[in-house]
Short mmCIF file of C-alpha atoms in Angstrom, two decimals:
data_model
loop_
_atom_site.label_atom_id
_atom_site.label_comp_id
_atom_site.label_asym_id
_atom_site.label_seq_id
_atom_site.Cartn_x
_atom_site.Cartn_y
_atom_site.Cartn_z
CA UNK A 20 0.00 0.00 0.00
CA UNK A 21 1.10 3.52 -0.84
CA UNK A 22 1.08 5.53 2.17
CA UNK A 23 -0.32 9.28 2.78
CA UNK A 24 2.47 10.70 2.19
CA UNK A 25 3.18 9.28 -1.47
CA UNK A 26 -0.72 10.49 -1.54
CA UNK A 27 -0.01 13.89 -0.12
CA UNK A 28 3.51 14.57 -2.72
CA UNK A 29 0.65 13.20 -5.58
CA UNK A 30 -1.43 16.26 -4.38
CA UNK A 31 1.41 18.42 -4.55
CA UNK A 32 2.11 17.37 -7.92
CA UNK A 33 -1.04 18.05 -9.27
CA UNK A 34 -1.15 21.42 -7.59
CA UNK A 35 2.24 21.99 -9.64
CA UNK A 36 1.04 20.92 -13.16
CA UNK A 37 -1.92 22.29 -12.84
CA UNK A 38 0.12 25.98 -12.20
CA UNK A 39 2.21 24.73 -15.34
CA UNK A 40 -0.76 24.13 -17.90
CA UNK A 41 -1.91 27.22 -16.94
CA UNK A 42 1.26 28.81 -17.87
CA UNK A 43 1.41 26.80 -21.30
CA UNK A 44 -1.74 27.82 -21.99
CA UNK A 45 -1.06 31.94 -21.74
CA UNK A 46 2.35 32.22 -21.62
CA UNK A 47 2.75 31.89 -25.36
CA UNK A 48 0.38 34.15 -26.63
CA UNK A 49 0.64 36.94 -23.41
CA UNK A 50 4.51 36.10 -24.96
CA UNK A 51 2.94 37.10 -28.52
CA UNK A 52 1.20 40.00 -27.29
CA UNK A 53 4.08 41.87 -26.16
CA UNK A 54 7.47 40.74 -27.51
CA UNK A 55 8.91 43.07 -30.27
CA UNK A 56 8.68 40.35 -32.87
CA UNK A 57 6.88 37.41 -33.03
CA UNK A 58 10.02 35.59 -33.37
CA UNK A 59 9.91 36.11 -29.37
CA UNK A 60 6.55 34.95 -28.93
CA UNK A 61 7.81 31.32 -26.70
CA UNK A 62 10.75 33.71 -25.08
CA UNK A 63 9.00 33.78 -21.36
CA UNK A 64 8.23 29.85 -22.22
CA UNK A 65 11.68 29.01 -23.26
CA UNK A 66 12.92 31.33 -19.63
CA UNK A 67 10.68 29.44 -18.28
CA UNK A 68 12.52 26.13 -18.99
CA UNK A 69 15.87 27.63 -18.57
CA UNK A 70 14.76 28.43 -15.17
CA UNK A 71 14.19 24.67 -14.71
CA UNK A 72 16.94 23.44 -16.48
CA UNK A 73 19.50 25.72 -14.00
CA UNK A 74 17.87 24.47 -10.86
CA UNK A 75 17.99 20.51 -11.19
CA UNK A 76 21.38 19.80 -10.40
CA UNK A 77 21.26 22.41 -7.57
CA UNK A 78 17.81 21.24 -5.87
CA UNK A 79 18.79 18.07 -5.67
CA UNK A 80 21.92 18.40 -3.93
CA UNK A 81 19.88 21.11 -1.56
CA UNK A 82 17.58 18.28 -0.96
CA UNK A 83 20.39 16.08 -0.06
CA UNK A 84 21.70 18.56 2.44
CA UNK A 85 18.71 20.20 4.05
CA UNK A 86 16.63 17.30 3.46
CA UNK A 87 12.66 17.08 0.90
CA UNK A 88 10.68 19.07 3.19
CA UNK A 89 13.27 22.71 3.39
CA UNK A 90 14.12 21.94 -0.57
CA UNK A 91 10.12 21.99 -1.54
CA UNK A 92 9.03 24.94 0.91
CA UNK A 93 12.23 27.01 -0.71
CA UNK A 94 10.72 25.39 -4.15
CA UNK A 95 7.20 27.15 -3.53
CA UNK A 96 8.62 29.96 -1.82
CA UNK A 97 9.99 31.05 -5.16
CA UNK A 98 7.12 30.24 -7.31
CA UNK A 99 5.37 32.77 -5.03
CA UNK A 100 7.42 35.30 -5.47
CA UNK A 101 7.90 34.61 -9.65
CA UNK A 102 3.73 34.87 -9.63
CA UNK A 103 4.06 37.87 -8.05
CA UNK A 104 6.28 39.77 -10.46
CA UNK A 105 4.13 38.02 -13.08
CA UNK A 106 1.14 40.11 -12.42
CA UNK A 107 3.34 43.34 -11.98
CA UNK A 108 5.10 42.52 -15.52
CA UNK A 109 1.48 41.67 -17.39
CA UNK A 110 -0.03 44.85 -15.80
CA UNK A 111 3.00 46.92 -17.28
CA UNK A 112 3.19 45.40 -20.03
CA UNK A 113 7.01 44.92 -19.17
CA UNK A 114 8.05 41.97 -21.41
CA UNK A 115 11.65 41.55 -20.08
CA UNK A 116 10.17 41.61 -16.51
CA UNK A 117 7.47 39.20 -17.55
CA UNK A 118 10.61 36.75 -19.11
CA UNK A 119 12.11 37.25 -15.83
CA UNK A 120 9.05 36.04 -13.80
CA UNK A 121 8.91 32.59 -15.83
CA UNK A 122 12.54 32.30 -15.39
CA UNK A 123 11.63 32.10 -11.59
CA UNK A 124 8.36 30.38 -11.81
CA UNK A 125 10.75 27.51 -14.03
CA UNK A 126 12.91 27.10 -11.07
CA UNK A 127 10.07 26.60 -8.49
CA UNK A 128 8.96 23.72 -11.15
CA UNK A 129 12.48 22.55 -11.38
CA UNK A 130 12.46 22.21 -7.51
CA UNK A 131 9.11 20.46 -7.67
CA UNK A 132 10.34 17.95 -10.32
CA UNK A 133 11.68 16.22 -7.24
CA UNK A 134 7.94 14.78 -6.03
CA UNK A 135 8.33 11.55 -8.21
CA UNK A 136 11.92 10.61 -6.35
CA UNK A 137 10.21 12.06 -3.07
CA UNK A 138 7.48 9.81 -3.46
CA UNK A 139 9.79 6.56 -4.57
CA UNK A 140 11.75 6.90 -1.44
CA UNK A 141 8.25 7.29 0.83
CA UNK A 142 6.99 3.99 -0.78
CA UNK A 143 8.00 0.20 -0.36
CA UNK A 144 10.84 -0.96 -2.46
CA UNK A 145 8.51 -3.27 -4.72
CA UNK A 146 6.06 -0.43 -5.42
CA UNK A 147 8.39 2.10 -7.31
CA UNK A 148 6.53 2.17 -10.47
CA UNK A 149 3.18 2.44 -8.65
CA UNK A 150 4.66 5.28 -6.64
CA UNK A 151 5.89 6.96 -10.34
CA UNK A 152 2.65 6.55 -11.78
CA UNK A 153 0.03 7.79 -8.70
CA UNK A 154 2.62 10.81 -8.69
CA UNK A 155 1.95 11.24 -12.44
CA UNK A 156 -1.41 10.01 -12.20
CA UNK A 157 -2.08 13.13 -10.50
CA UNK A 158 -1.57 14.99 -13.62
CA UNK A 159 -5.29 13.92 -14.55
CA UNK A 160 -6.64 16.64 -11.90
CA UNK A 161 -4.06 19.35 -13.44
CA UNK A 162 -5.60 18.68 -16.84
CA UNK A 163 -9.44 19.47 -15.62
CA UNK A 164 -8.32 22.51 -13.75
CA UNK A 165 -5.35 24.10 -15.38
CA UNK A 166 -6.95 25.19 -18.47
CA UNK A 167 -10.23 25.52 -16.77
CA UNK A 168 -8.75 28.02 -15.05
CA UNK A 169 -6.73 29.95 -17.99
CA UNK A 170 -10.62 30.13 -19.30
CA UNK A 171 -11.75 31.21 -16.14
CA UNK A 172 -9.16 33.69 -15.29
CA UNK A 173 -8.36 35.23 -18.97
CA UNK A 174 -11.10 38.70 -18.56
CA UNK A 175 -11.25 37.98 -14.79
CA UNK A 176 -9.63 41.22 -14.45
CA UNK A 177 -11.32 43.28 -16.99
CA UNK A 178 -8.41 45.69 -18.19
CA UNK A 179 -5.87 43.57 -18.54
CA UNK A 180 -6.15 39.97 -20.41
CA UNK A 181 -4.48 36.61 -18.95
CA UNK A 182 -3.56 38.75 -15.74
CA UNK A 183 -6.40 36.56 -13.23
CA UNK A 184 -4.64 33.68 -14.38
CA UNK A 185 -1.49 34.86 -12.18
CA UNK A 186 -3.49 35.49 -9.48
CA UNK A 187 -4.88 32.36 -9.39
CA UNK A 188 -1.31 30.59 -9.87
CA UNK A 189 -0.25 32.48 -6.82
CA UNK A 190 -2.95 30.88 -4.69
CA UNK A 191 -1.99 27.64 -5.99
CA UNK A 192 1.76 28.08 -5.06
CA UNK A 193 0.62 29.64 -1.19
CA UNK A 194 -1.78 26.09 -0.94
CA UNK A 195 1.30 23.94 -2.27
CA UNK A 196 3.14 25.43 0.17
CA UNK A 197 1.47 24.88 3.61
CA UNK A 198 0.73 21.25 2.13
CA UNK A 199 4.57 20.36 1.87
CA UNK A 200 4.68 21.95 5.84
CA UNK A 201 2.15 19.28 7.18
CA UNK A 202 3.50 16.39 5.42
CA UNK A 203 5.75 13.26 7.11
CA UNK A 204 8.69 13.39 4.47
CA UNK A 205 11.42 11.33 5.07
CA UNK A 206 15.07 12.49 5.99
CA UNK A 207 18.04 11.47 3.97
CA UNK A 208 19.94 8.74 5.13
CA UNK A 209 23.58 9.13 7.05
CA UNK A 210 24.67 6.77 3.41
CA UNK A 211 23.35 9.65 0.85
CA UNK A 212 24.88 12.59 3.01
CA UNK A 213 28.13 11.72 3.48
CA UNK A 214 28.84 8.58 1.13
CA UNK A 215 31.22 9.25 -1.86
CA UNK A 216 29.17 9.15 -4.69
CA UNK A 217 31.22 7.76 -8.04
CA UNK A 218 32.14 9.96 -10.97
CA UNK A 219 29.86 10.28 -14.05
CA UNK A 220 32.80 9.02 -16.00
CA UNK A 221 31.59 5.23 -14.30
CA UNK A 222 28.32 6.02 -13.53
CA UNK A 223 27.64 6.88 -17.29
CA UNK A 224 29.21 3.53 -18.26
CA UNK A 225 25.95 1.76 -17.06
CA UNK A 226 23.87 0.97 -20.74
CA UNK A 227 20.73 1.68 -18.41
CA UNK A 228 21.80 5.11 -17.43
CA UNK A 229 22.63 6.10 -20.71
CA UNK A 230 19.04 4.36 -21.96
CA UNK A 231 17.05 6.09 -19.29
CA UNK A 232 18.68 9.81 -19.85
CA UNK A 233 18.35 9.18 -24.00
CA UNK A 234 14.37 9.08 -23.84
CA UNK A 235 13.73 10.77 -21.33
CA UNK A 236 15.98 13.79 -23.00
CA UNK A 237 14.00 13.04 -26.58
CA UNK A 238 10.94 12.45 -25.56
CA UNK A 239 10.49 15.75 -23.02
CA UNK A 240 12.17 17.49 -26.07
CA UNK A 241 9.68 16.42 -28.86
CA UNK A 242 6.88 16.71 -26.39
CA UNK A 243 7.45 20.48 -25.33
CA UNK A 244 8.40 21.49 -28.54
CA UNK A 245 5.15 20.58 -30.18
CA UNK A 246 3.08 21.28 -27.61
CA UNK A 247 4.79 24.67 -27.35
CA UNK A 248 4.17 25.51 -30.83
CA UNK A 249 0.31 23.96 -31.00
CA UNK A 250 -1.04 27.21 -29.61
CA UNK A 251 0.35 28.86 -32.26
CA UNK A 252 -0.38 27.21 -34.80
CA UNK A 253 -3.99 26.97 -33.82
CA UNK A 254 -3.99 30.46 -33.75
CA UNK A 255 -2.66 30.96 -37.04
CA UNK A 256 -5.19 28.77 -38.40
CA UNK A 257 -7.83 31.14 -37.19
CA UNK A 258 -8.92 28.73 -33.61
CA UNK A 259 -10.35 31.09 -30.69
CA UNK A 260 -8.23 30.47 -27.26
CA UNK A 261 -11.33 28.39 -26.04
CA UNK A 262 -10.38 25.94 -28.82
CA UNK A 263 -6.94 25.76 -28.04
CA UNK A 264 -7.46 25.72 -24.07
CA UNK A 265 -9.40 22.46 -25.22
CA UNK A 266 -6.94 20.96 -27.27
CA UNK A 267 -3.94 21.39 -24.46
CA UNK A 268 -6.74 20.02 -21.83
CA UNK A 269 -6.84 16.72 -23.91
CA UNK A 270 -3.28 16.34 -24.44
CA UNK A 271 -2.51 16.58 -20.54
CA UNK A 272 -4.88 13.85 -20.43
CA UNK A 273 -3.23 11.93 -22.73
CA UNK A 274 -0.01 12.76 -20.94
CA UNK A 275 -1.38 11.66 -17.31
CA UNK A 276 -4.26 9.71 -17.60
CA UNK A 277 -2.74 6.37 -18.27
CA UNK A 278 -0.08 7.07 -15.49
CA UNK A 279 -2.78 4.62 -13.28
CA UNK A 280 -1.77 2.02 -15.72
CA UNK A 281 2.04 2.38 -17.02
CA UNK A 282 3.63 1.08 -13.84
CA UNK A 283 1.62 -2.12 -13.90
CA UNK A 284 2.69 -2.06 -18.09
CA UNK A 285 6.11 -2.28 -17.12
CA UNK A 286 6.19 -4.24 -14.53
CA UNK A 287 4.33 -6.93 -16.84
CA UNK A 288 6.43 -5.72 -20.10
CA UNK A 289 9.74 -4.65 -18.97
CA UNK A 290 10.89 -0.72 -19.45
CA UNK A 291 12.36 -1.38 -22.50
CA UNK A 292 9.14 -1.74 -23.92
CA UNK A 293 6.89 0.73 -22.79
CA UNK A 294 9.70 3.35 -23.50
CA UNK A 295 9.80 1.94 -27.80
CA UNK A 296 5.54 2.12 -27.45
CA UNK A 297 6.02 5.71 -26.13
CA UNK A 298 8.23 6.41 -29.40
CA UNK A 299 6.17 5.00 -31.33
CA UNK A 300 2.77 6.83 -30.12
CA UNK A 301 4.92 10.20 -30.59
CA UNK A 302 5.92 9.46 -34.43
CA UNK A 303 2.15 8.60 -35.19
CA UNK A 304 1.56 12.29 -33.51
CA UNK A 305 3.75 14.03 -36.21
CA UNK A 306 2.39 11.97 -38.92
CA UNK A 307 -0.80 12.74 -38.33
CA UNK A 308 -0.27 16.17 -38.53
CA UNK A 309 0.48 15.75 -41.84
CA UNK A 310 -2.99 14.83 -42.71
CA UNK A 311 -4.29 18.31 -41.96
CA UNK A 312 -5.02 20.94 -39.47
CA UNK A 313 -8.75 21.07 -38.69
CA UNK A 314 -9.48 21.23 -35.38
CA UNK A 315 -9.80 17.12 -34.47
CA UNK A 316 -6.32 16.90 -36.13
CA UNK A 317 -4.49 19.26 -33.56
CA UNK A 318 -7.09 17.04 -30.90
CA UNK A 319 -6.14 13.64 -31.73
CA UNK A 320 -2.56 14.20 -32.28
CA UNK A 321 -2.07 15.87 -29.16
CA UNK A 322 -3.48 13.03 -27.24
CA UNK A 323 -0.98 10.57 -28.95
CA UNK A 324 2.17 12.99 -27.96
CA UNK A 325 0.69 13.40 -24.64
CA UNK A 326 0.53 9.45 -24.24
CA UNK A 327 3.95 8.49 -25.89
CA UNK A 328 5.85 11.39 -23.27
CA UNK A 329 3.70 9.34 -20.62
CA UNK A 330 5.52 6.16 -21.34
CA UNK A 331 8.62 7.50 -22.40
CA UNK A 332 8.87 9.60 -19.23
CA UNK A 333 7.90 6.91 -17.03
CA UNK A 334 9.59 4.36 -18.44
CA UNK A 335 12.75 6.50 -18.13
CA UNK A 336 12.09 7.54 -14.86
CA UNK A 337 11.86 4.19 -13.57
CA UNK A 338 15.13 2.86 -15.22
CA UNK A 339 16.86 5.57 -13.86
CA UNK A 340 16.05 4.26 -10.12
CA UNK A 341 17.85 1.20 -11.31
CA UNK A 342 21.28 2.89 -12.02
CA UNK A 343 22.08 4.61 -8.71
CA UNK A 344 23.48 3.51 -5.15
CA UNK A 345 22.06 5.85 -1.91
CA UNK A 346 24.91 7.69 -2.15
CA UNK A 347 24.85 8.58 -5.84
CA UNK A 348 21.21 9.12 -5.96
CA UNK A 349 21.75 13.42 -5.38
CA UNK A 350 24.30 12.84 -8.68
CA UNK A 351 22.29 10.67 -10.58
CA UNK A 352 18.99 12.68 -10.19
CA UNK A 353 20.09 15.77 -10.58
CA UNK A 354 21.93 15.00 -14.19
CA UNK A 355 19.47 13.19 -15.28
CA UNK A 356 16.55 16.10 -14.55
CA UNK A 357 19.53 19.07 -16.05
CA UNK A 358 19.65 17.20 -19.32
CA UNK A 359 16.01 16.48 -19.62
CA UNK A 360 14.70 20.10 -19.27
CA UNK A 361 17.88 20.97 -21.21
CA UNK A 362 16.46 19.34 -24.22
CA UNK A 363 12.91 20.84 -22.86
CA UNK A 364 14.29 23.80 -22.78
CA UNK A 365 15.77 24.26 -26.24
CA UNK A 366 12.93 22.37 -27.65
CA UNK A 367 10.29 25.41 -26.35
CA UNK A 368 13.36 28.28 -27.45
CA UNK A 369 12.65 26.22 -31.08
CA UNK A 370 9.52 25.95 -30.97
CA UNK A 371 8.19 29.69 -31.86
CA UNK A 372 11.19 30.20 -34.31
CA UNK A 373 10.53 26.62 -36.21
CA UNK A 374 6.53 27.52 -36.36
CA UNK A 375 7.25 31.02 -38.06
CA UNK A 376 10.02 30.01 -39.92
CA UNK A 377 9.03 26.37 -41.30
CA UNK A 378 5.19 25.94 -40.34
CA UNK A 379 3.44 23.56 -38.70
CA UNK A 380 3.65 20.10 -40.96
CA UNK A 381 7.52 20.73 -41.53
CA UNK A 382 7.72 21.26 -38.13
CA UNK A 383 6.44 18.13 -36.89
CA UNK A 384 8.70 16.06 -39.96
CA UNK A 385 11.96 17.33 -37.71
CA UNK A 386 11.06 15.40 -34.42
CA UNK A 387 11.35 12.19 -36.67
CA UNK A 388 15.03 11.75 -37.17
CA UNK A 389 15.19 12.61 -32.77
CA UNK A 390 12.53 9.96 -31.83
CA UNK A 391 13.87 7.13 -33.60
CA UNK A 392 17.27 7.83 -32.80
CA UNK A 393 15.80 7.52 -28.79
CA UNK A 394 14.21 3.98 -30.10
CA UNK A 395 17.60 2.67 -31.21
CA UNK A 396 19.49 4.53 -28.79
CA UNK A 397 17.46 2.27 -25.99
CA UNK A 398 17.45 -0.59 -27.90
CA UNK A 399 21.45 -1.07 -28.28
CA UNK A 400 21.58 -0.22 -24.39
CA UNK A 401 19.06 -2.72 -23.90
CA UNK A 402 21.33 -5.36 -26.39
CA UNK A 403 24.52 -4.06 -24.45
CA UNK A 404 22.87 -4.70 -20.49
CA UNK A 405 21.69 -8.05 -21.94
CA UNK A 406 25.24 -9.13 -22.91
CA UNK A 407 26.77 -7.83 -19.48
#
């Protein structure tokens, strides 16, 4: 059984994405609205990441020295205060202050990344994948409210467009943050404080290290690049923000709902697996935006790319646990989560530029050669661990 406190970090994780899927779903266009060239548009989203990417490394070490419960209050503490200046930089219309607020709200996600290995360490040793998957799982409630609320809170205040939806994000972050104060996390362990973790030159020679970080690098990538780039294109092809609200709704879905059933998948199927099926579901996404751009298109192939990140993710996730000892686990976690939102990162600082430049079918034809190099990149580190 998965105790409350796995329960209580799920919580916290859905109180996270559901902040973040608000931000997908305004940042772009509040990002459109007042850049100096549209070229800029998915600046504040591609901060955003940046944000993320510099804080892995360094939040997971902080968690290994102060321990979950500090590292997530500082976490929230700063997605507070990048709210804040949010609603300041939106009411100004101050675009280099509002790309300095998602730089800040990117390292309060960054911080929260670390739920899922909060929640493996709070649950039995046999129920890791269950433990990944109820924390992702928990993406289902982010999906109902986040763009609910971006609907909600676009005229709430009646000068300025998009600014309620700040407002609202900073109520999220204050709730996340009196949740992580009340919950039993555990400490780290005398082994992962002061044991001598070993370099990445021999940690890196593990074929399962190098599998996990190759999908879960190309898979985030592809995923945020396209889903980056979908509000755009909507846009361009004349869709209200209702419609695309809708659309991004879906594909969270996709990219959480089967989270209840991907552990048990690999337990039954092996990692390997569900990681190639993931691939797989995110080429049929860019194919089928081939086909055409009415509005079930954008629909149905934003469900696919939000299922194949689901099991690439995952499955990535849940190889990496395999690859570390207690007191490598900081290391491990923390490389793994900079090169992941590394690849996020650049793939949302594409994303605007690729759209404007090469539209939206071409577009989608570039993630090809990048998701089937993943699928063989796990498949000779599969061969390799085999032959060990």
């Amino acid at each position: 059984m998965l105790g409350v406190t796995v329960w209580g970090l799920a919580l916290g994780q859905a109180l996270l994405i559901t902040g973040n899927i608000l931000l997908v779903s305004v940042t772009a266009l509040i990002g459109q609205k007042l850049a100096p060239s549209l070229s800029l548009a998915t600046l504040p989203i591609a901060t955003q990441f940046l944000g993320l990417m510099g804080i892995t490394l360094p939040a997971a070490l902080m968690m290994r020295a102060l321990g979950r419960k500090k590292g997530f209050f500082i976490g929230n503490l700063v997605g507070i205060i990048g709210a804040t200046i949010a609603f300041y930089a939106l009411k100004s219309e101050n675009f280099v202050l509002f790309c300095f607020a998602t730089l800040l709200l990117g390292m309060a996600i960054g911080v929260g990344q670390q739920y899922r290995f909060a929640a493996i360490e709070n649950a039995p040793n046999d129920k890791t994948p269950q433990a990944i998957s109820l924390i992702m799982g928990a993406g289902v409630i982010a999906a109902i409210l986040g763009p609910n609320m971006a609907i909600w809170a676009e005229f709430m205040v009646p000068d300025t467009q998009y600014l309620g939806a700040f407002a609202a994000l900073l109520v999220l972050y204050i709730f996340t943050t009196l949740l992580i104060l009340v919950l039993p996390l555990r400490q780290p362990t005398h082994e992962e404080q002061t044991g001598t973790p070993r370099s990445y030159k021999t940690l890196l020679k593990q074929p399962n290290l190098v599998a996990a970080i190759t999908s879960g690098v190309i898979g985030y990538a592809v995923m945020t690049l396209v889903m980056t780039a979908t509000p755009l294109a909507m846009h361009g092809h004349g869709f209200h923000f209702g419609h695309t609200a809708t659309v991004i709704q879906w594909h969270v879905l996709g990219m959480f709902a089967p989270s209840f059933f991907t552990g048990k998948l690999i337990q039954k199927y092996g990692t390997t697996k569900i990681i190639q099926s993931g691939c797989l579901l995110l080429l049929t996404c860019v194919i089928l935006n081939q086909f055409g751009s009415g509005y079930w298109y954008f629909w149905t192939a934003l469900i696919f790319l939000g299922i194949g990140w689901n099991f690439t993710f995952i499955g990535a996730t849940t190889l990496l646990t395999k690859t570390y000892e207690p007191a490598d686990k900081a290391k491990v976690q923390g490389l793994n989560d900079f090169l992941v939102f590394t690849g996020a990162t650049i793939g949302s600082v594409l994303a605007g530029y690729w759209q404007n430049v090469f539209g939206w079918e071409v577009l989608n034809i570039l993630m090809i050669p990048f998701i089937v190099a993943a699928m063989l990149s796990v498949w000779v580190s599969a061969r390799k661990q085999l032959s060990i």
